[in-house]
Amino acid sequence: MIRKLATLAMAIGISAVGVATAMPASAASIPGGAQQFCGSQICLYYHSSEQGAQWVANDAEWGDLSGQTFNAQGNFGNVWDGYGQAIRNNAASVANGGYDTVYVYVYRAVDGWGPYDSVGAGGYGNLVNTWNNEASYSIYNHG
């Protein structure tokens, strides 16, 4: 009984801290730092930790990445792994070589934005809400 109460108290404490500091349930901010390998507004990678084949773009936004494929050699790991694969439902990490925050989001034909991840200028990391699920990106927050 004491063990159950202690577990419950810890869960409530963690929940309270989470409520005070959490972003909306559909958003995640990807921490990063001085990434050095993406010289474009956005680089999406086939594997986590910026590994595998990549796709790069300099557009401010791309509403639907359906039909786009990983078409460039990556920087780490098996640099060709994922080459030719569709980006939609296959990207695991992102790097931002631009000057604006980039929002990677799940594209919904009905209302546009679904869950999303944001990565600040110069940031990089693994996708959280959109891992192997995203199909769009923008430097404008529509979410």
PDB file of C-alpha atoms in Angstrom:
ATOM      1  CA  MET A   1       0.000   0.000   0.000  1.00  0.00           C
ATOM      2  CA  ILE A   2       2.787   2.433   0.899  1.00  0.00           C
ATOM      3  CA  ARG A   3       4.535   1.572  -2.360  1.00  0.00           C
ATOM      4  CA  LYS A   4       1.365   2.395  -4.347  1.00  0.00           C
ATOM      5  CA  LEU A   5       0.946   5.713  -2.520  1.00  0.00           C
ATOM      6  CA  ALA A   6       4.589   6.628  -3.124  1.00  0.00           C
ATOM      7  CA  THR A   7       4.225   5.797  -6.827  1.00  0.00           C
ATOM      8  CA  LEU A   8       1.037   7.859  -7.048  1.00  0.00           C
ATOM      9  CA  ALA A   9       2.659  10.819  -5.258  1.00  0.00           C
ATOM     10  CA  MET A  10       5.651  10.682  -7.597  1.00  0.00           C
ATOM     11  CA  ALA A  11       3.363  10.548 -10.665  1.00  0.00           C
ATOM     12  CA  ILE A  12       1.402  13.560  -9.435  1.00  0.00           C
ATOM     13  CA  GLY A  13       4.623  15.474  -8.775  1.00  0.00           C
ATOM     14  CA  ILE A  14       5.978  14.684 -12.218  1.00  0.00           C
ATOM     15  CA  SER A  15       2.645  15.630 -13.786  1.00  0.00           C
ATOM     16  CA  ALA A  16       2.605  18.950 -11.944  1.00  0.00           C
ATOM     17  CA  VAL A  17       6.093  19.789 -13.156  1.00  0.00           C
ATOM     18  CA  GLY A  18       5.123  18.713 -16.681  1.00  0.00           C
ATOM     19  CA  VAL A  19       2.040  20.947 -16.661  1.00  0.00           C
ATOM     20  CA  ALA A  20       4.098  23.949 -15.594  1.00  0.00           C
ATOM     21  CA  THR A  21       6.718  23.517 -18.300  1.00  0.00           C
ATOM     22  CA  ALA A  22       5.055  21.577 -21.126  1.00  0.00           C
ATOM     23  CA  MET A  23       4.287  22.824 -24.614  1.00  0.00           C
ATOM     24  CA  PRO A  24       0.925  21.960 -26.183  1.00  0.00           C
ATOM     25  CA  ALA A  25       0.461  18.210 -26.590  1.00  0.00           C
ATOM     26  CA  SER A  26       0.924  18.483 -30.333  1.00  0.00           C
ATOM     27  CA  ALA A  27       4.216  20.422 -30.255  1.00  0.00           C
ATOM     28  CA  ALA A  28       7.803  19.527 -29.406  1.00  0.00           C
ATOM     29  CA  SER A  29      10.841  21.777 -29.470  1.00  0.00           C
ATOM     30  CA  ILE A  30      13.988  20.065 -30.675  1.00  0.00           C
ATOM     31  CA  PRO A  31      17.055  21.324 -28.851  1.00  0.00           C
ATOM     32  CA  GLY A  32      20.159  21.617 -30.874  1.00  0.00           C
ATOM     33  CA  GLY A  33      23.177  23.735 -31.196  1.00  0.00           C
ATOM     34  CA  ALA A  34      25.720  24.630 -33.748  1.00  0.00           C
ATOM     35  CA  GLN A  35      24.981  22.029 -36.418  1.00  0.00           C
ATOM     36  CA  GLN A  36      27.607  22.122 -39.118  1.00  0.00           C
ATOM     37  CA  PHE A  37      26.346  19.915 -41.908  1.00  0.00           C
ATOM     38  CA  CYS A  38      23.125  21.460 -43.187  1.00  0.00           C
ATOM     39  CA  GLY A  39      23.818  24.508 -45.306  1.00  0.00           C
ATOM     40  CA  SER A  40      20.151  24.815 -46.251  1.00  0.00           C
ATOM     41  CA  GLN A  41      16.952  25.984 -44.570  1.00  0.00           C
ATOM     42  CA  ILE A  42      16.124  22.367 -43.737  1.00  0.00           C
ATOM     43  CA  CYS A  43      17.736  18.951 -44.013  1.00  0.00           C
ATOM     44  CA  LEU A  44      15.653  15.864 -43.274  1.00  0.00           C
ATOM     45  CA  TYR A  45      17.457  12.580 -42.620  1.00  0.00           C
ATOM     46  CA  TYR A  46      16.368   8.992 -43.105  1.00  0.00           C
ATOM     47  CA  HIS A  47      17.755   7.866 -39.733  1.00  0.00           C
ATOM     48  CA  SER A  48      17.952   9.431 -36.297  1.00  0.00           C
ATOM     49  CA  SER A  49      20.989  11.479 -35.263  1.00  0.00           C
ATOM     50  CA  GLU A  50      21.299  13.018 -38.741  1.00  0.00           C
ATOM     51  CA  GLN A  51      22.332   9.700 -40.294  1.00  0.00           C
ATOM     52  CA  GLY A  52      21.479   8.084 -43.595  1.00  0.00           C
ATOM     53  CA  ALA A  53      20.419   9.775 -46.829  1.00  0.00           C
ATOM     54  CA  GLN A  54      19.113  13.331 -46.689  1.00  0.00           C
ATOM     55  CA  TRP A  55      16.746  15.732 -48.404  1.00  0.00           C
ATOM     56  CA  VAL A  56      17.466  19.459 -48.409  1.00  0.00           C
ATOM     57  CA  ALA A  57      15.453  22.555 -49.292  1.00  0.00           C
ATOM     58  CA  ASN A  58      15.697  26.328 -49.027  1.00  0.00           C
ATOM     59  CA  ASP A  59      12.025  27.174 -49.518  1.00  0.00           C
ATOM     60  CA  ALA A  60      10.200  28.986 -46.708  1.00  0.00           C
ATOM     61  CA  GLU A  61       7.622  26.215 -46.613  1.00  0.00           C
ATOM     62  CA  TRP A  62       6.520  23.097 -48.410  1.00  0.00           C
ATOM     63  CA  GLY A  63       2.919  22.145 -47.737  1.00  0.00           C
ATOM     64  CA  ASP A  64       3.081  18.521 -48.807  1.00  0.00           C
ATOM     65  CA  LEU A  65       6.247  16.493 -49.305  1.00  0.00           C
ATOM     66  CA  SER A  66       4.394  13.596 -50.929  1.00  0.00           C
ATOM     67  CA  GLY A  67       6.363  12.437 -53.934  1.00  0.00           C
ATOM     68  CA  GLN A  68       9.678  13.802 -52.589  1.00  0.00           C
ATOM     69  CA  THR A  69      12.476  11.337 -51.868  1.00  0.00           C
ATOM     70  CA  PHE A  70      15.745  11.278 -49.971  1.00  0.00           C
ATOM     71  CA  ASN A  71      18.000  12.274 -52.834  1.00  0.00           C
ATOM     72  CA  ALA A  72      21.374  13.214 -51.357  1.00  0.00           C
ATOM     73  CA  GLN A  73      24.222  11.542 -49.564  1.00  0.00           C
ATOM     74  CA  GLY A  74      24.077  12.050 -45.824  1.00  0.00           C
ATOM     75  CA  ASN A  75      26.838  12.993 -43.413  1.00  0.00           C
ATOM     76  CA  PHE A  76      27.132  10.137 -40.899  1.00  0.00           C
ATOM     77  CA  GLY A  77      26.626   6.416 -40.623  1.00  0.00           C
ATOM     78  CA  ASN A  78      25.542   4.633 -43.771  1.00  0.00           C
ATOM     79  CA  VAL A  79      25.287   7.825 -45.849  1.00  0.00           C
ATOM     80  CA  TRP A  80      23.252   6.205 -48.652  1.00  0.00           C
ATOM     81  CA  ASP A  81      20.838   4.240 -46.465  1.00  0.00           C
ATOM     82  CA  GLY A  82      17.311   5.387 -47.376  1.00  0.00           C
ATOM     83  CA  TYR A  83      18.362   6.944 -50.689  1.00  0.00           C
ATOM     84  CA  GLY A  84      15.364   6.999 -53.042  1.00  0.00           C
ATOM     85  CA  GLN A  85      12.867   6.339 -50.221  1.00  0.00           C
ATOM     86  CA  ALA A  86       9.866   8.639 -49.814  1.00  0.00           C
ATOM     87  CA  ILE A  87      10.283  11.393 -47.228  1.00  0.00           C
ATOM     88  CA  ARG A  88       6.698  11.093 -46.103  1.00  0.00           C
ATOM     89  CA  ASN A  89       6.560   8.637 -43.195  1.00  0.00           C
ATOM     90  CA  ASN A  90      10.320   7.992 -43.320  1.00  0.00           C
ATOM     91  CA  ALA A  91      12.247  10.960 -41.866  1.00  0.00           C
ATOM     92  CA  ALA A  92      13.681  10.479 -38.386  1.00  0.00           C
ATOM     93  CA  SER A  93      15.801  13.585 -37.804  1.00  0.00           C
ATOM     94  CA  VAL A  94      16.189  17.177 -38.924  1.00  0.00           C
ATOM     95  CA  ALA A  95      18.784  19.924 -39.105  1.00  0.00           C
ATOM     96  CA  ASN A  96      18.152  23.629 -39.634  1.00  0.00           C
ATOM     97  CA  GLY A  97      20.881  25.503 -41.487  1.00  0.00           C
ATOM     98  CA  GLY A  98      18.760  28.624 -41.931  1.00  0.00           C
ATOM     99  CA  TYR A  99      18.072  31.696 -39.835  1.00  0.00           C
ATOM    100  CA  ASP A 100      14.443  30.967 -38.913  1.00  0.00           C
ATOM    101  CA  THR A 101      12.796  28.348 -36.737  1.00  0.00           C
ATOM    102  CA  VAL A 102      11.518  25.480 -38.876  1.00  0.00           C
ATOM    103  CA  TYR A 103       8.294  23.636 -38.051  1.00  0.00           C
ATOM    104  CA  VAL A 104       8.091  20.058 -39.320  1.00  0.00           C
ATOM    105  CA  TYR A 105       4.460  18.996 -39.196  1.00  0.00           C
ATOM    106  CA  VAL A 106       2.076  16.225 -40.081  1.00  0.00           C
ATOM    107  CA  TYR A 107       0.179  17.308 -43.157  1.00  0.00           C
ATOM    108  CA  ARG A 108      -3.583  16.909 -43.000  1.00  0.00           C
ATOM    109  CA  ALA A 109      -5.493  17.544 -46.198  1.00  0.00           C
ATOM    110  CA  VAL A 110      -8.567  18.634 -44.234  1.00  0.00           C
ATOM    111  CA  ASP A 111      -7.076  21.284 -41.971  1.00  0.00           C
ATOM    112  CA  GLY A 112      -3.393  21.530 -42.872  1.00  0.00           C
ATOM    113  CA  TRP A 113      -1.452  21.216 -39.620  1.00  0.00           C
ATOM    114  CA  GLY A 114      -1.349  18.316 -37.245  1.00  0.00           C
ATOM    115  CA  PRO A 115       1.258  17.524 -34.584  1.00  0.00           C
ATOM    116  CA  TYR A 116       4.591  19.254 -35.174  1.00  0.00           C
ATOM    117  CA  ASP A 117       8.197  19.640 -34.065  1.00  0.00           C
ATOM    118  CA  SER A 118      10.095  22.915 -34.104  1.00  0.00           C
ATOM    119  CA  VAL A 119      13.834  23.315 -34.525  1.00  0.00           C
ATOM    120  CA  GLY A 120      15.510  26.675 -34.055  1.00  0.00           C
ATOM    121  CA  ALA A 121      18.032  28.230 -36.402  1.00  0.00           C
ATOM    122  CA  GLY A 122      21.227  26.207 -36.296  1.00  0.00           C
ATOM    123  CA  GLY A 123      19.499  23.413 -34.395  1.00  0.00           C
ATOM    124  CA  TYR A 124      19.290  19.723 -35.119  1.00  0.00           C
ATOM    125  CA  GLY A 125      17.978  16.549 -33.561  1.00  0.00           C
ATOM    126  CA  ASN A 126      15.599  13.652 -33.758  1.00  0.00           C
ATOM    127  CA  LEU A 127      11.992  14.289 -34.666  1.00  0.00           C
ATOM    128  CA  VAL A 128       9.621  13.649 -31.763  1.00  0.00           C
ATOM    129  CA  ASN A 129       5.970  14.195 -32.736  1.00  0.00           C
ATOM    130  CA  THR A 130       6.602  13.747 -36.441  1.00  0.00           C
ATOM    131  CA  TRP A 131       9.158  10.920 -36.432  1.00  0.00           C
ATOM    132  CA  ASN A 132       8.432   8.784 -39.501  1.00  0.00           C
ATOM    133  CA  ASN A 133       5.148  10.628 -39.872  1.00  0.00           C
ATOM    134  CA  GLU A 134       5.775  14.148 -41.148  1.00  0.00           C
ATOM    135  CA  ALA A 135       5.045  15.317 -44.626  1.00  0.00           C
ATOM    136  CA  SER A 136       5.516  19.098 -44.499  1.00  0.00           C
ATOM    137  CA  TYR A 137       7.573  21.967 -43.124  1.00  0.00           C
ATOM    138  CA  SER A 138       7.341  25.717 -42.755  1.00  0.00           C
ATOM    139  CA  ILE A 139       9.192  28.626 -41.181  1.00  0.00           C
ATOM    140  CA  TYR A 140       5.774  30.062 -40.288  1.00  0.00           C
ATOM    141  CA  ASN A 141       3.922  28.670 -37.277  1.00  0.00           C
ATOM    142  CA  HIS A 142       0.423  27.779 -38.449  1.00  0.00           C
ATOM    143  CA  GLY A 143      -0.147  25.385 -35.547  1.00  0.00           C
TER     144      GLY A 143
END
